[in-house]
PDB file of C-alpha atoms in Angstrom:
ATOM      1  CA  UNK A   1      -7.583 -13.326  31.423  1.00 51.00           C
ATOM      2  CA  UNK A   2      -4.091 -13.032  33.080  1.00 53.00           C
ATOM      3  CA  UNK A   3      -3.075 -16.468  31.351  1.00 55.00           C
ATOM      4  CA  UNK A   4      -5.258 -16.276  28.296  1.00 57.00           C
ATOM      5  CA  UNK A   5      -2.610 -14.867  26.002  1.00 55.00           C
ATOM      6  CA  UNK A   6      -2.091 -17.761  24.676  1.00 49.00           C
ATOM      7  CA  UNK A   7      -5.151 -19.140  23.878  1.00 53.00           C
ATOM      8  CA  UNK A   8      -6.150 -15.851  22.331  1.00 58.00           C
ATOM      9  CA  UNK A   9      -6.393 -16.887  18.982  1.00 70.00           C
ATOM     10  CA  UNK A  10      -3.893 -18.238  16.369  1.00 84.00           C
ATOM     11  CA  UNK A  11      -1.378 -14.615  16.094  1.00 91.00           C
ATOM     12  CA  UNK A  12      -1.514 -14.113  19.329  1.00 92.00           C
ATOM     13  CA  UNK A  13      -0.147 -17.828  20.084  1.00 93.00           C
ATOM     14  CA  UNK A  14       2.631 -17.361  17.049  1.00 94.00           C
ATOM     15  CA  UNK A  15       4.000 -14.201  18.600  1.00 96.00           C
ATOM     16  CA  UNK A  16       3.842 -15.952  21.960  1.00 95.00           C
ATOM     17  CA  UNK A  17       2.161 -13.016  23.734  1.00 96.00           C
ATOM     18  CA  UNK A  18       2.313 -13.387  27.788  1.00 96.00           C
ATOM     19  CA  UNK A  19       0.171 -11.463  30.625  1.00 97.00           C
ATOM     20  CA  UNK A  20       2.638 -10.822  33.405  1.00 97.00           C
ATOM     21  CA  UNK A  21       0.153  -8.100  34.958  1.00 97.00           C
ATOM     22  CA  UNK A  22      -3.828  -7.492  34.465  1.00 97.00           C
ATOM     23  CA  UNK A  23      -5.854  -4.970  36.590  1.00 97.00           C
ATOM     24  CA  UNK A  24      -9.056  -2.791  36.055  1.00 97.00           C
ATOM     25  CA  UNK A  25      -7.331   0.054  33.645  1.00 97.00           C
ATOM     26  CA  UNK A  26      -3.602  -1.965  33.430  1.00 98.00           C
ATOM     27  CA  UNK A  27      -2.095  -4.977  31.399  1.00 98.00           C
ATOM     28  CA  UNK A  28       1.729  -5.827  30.693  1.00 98.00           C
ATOM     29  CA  UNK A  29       2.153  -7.798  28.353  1.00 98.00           C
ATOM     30  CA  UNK A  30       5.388  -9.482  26.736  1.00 98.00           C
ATOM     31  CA  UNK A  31       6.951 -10.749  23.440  1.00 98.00           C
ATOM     32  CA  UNK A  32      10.384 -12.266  22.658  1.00 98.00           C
ATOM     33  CA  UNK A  33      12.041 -10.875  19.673  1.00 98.00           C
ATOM     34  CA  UNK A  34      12.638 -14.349  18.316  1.00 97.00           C
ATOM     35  CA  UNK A  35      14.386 -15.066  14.693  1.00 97.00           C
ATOM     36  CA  UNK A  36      11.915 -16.040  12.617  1.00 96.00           C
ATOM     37  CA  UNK A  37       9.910 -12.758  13.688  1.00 97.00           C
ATOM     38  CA  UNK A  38      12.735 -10.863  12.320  1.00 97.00           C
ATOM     39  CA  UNK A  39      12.916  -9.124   8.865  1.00 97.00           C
ATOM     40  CA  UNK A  40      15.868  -9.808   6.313  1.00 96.00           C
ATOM     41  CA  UNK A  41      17.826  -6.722   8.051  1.00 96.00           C
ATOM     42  CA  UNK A  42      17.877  -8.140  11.563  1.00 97.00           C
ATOM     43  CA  UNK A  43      15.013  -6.475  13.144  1.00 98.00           C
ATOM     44  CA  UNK A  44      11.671  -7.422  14.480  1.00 98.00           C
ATOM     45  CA  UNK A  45       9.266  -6.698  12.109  1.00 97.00           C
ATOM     46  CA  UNK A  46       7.076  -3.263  12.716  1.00 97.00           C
ATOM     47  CA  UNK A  47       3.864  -5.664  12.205  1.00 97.00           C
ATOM     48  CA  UNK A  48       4.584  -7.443  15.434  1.00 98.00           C
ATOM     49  CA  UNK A  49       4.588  -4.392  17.615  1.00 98.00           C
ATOM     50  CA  UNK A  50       1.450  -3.617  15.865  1.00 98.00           C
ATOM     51  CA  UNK A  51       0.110  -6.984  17.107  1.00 98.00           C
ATOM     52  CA  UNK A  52       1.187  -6.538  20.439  1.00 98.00           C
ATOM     53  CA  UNK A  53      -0.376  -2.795  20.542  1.00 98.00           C
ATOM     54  CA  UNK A  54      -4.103  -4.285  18.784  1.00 98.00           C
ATOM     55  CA  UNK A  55      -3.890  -7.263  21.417  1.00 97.00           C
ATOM     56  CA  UNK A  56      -3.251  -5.310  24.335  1.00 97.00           C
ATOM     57  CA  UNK A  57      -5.779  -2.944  23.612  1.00 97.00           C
ATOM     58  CA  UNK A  58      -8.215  -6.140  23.046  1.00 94.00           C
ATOM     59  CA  UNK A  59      -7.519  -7.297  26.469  1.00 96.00           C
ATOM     60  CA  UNK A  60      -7.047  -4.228  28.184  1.00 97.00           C
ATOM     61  CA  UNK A  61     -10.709  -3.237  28.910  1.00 97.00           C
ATOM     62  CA  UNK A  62     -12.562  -6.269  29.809  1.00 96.00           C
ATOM     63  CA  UNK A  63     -11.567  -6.029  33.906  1.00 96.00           C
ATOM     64  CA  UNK A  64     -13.640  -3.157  33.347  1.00 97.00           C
ATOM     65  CA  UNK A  65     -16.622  -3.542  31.076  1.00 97.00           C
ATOM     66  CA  UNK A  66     -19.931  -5.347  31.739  1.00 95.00           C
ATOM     67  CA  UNK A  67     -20.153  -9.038  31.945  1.00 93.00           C
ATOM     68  CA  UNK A  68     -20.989  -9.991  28.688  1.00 95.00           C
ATOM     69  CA  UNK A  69     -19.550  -7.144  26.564  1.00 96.00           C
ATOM     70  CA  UNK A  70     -17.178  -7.676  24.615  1.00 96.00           C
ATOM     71  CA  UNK A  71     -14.328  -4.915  22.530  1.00 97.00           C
ATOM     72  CA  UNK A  72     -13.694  -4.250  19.177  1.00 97.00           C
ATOM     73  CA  UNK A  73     -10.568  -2.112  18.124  1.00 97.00           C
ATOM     74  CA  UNK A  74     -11.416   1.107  16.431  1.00 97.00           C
ATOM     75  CA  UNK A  75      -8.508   2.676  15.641  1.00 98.00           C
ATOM     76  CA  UNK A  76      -5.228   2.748  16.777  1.00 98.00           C
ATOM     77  CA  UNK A  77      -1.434   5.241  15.803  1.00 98.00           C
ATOM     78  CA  UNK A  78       1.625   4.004  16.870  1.00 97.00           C
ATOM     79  CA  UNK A  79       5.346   5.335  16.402  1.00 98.00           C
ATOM     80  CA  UNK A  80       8.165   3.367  15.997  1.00 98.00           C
ATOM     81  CA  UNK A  81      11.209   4.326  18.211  1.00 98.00           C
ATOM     82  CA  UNK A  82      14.089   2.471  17.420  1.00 98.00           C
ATOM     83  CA  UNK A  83      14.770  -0.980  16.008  1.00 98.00           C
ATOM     84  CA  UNK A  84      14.646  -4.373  17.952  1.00 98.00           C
ATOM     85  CA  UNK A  85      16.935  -7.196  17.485  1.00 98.00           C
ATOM     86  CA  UNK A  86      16.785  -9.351  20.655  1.00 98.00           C
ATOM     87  CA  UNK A  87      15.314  -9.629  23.981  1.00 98.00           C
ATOM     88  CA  UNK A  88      11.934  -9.275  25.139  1.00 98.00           C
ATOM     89  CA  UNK A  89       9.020  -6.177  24.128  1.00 98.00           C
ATOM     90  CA  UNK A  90       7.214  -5.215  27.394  1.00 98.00           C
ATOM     91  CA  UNK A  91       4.314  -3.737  26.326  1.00 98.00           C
ATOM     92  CA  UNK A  92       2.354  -1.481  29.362  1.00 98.00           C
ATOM     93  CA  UNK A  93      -1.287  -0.545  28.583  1.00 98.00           C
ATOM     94  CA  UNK A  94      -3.636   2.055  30.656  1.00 98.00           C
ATOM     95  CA  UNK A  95      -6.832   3.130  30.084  1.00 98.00           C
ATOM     96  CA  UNK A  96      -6.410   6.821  29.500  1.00 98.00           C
ATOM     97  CA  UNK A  97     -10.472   7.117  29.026  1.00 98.00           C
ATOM     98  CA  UNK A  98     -13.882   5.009  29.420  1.00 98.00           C
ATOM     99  CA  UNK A  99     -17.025   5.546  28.926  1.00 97.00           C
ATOM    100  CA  UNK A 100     -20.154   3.518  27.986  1.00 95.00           C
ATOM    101  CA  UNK A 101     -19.477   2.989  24.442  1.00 97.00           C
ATOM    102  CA  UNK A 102     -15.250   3.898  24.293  1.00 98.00           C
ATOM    103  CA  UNK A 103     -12.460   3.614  26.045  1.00 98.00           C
ATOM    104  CA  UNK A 104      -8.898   5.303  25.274  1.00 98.00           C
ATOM    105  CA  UNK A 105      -5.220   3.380  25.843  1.00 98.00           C
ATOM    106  CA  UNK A 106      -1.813   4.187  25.487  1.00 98.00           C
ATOM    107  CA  UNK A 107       0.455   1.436  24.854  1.00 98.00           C
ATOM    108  CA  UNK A 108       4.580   2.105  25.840  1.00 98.00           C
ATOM    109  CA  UNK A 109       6.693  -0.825  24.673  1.00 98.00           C
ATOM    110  CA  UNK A 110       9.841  -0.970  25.519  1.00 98.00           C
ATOM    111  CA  UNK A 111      12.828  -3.725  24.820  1.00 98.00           C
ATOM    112  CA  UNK A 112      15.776  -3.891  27.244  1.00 98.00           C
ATOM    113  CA  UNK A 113      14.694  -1.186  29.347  1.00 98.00           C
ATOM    114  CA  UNK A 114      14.355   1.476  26.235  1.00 98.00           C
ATOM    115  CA  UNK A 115      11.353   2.721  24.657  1.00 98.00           C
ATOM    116  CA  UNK A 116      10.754   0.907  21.348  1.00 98.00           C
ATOM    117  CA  UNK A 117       7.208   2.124  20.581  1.00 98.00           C
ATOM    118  CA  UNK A 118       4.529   4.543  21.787  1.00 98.00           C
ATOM    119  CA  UNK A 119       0.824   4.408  21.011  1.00 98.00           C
ATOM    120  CA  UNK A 120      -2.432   5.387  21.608  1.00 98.00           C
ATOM    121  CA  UNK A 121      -5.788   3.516  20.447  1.00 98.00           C
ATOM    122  CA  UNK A 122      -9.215   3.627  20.704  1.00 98.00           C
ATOM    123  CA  UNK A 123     -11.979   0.816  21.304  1.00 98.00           C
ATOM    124  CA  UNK A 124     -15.521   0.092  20.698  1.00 98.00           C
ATOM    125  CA  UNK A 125     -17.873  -1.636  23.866  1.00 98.00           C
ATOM    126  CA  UNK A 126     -20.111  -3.531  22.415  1.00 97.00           C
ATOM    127  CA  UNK A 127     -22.986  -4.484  24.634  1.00 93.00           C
ATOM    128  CA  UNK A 128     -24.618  -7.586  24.713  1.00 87.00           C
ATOM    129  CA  UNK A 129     -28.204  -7.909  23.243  1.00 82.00           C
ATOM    130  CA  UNK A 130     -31.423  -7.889  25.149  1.00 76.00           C
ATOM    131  CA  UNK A 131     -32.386 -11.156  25.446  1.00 68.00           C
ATOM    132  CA  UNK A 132     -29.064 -12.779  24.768  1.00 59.00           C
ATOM    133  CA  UNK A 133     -27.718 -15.694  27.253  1.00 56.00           C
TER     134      UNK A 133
END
């Protein structure tokens, strides 16, 4: 999972996510602030941090779920800081709560050493099916 960002799926590739740290209730995740990411005023778009917030909370869990389970986000509120131009978004996920069926993350992003975004979001274990291989 460390060096699956990548092949996570076709966003995840375009913003050029990176696992730099995953641990059972920790990931850090990062994501240049590249041009083409950037909206007519010079900033990264607001939709990428989203990306990086649903992403990290779809990796997050699974060092510490069941083999076989899988997560689907439920919900997730983030505020927007300050503005990014340049430089690289380190995103840092924990698992605030878990239980069978749940689990609970904050996401703090942060882009040269200041805090860009702040979120929380929620997740759905699904378990695998009786029977299932």
């Amino acid at each position: 999972m460390l060096g699956a960002a990548a092949a996570g799926g076709a966003l995840s590739k375009y913003l050029g996510f990176r696992h730099t740290e995953l641990s059972a209730g920790r990931l850090i995740a990062e994501m240049d602030a590249r041009a083409e990411l950037l909206t007519p005023f010079g900033n990264l778009h607001g939709g990428c941090l989203a990306a990086m917030v649903d992403h990290c909370l779809g990796v997050l869990f699974y060092p510490v779920i069941p083999s076989g389970s899988w997560v689907a986000t439920t919900e997730f509120k983030l505020n927007l800081l300050r503005p990014v131009s340049d430089g690289v978004c380190v995103a840092v996920a924990d698992i605030i709560a878990l239980s069978k069926r749940s689990g609970v993350a904050r996401i703090d992003v942060t882009n040269h050493g200041n805090p860009v975004c702040v979120a929380q979001g929620t997740v759905t274990i699904v378990s695998p099916k009786a029977g299932a291989s």
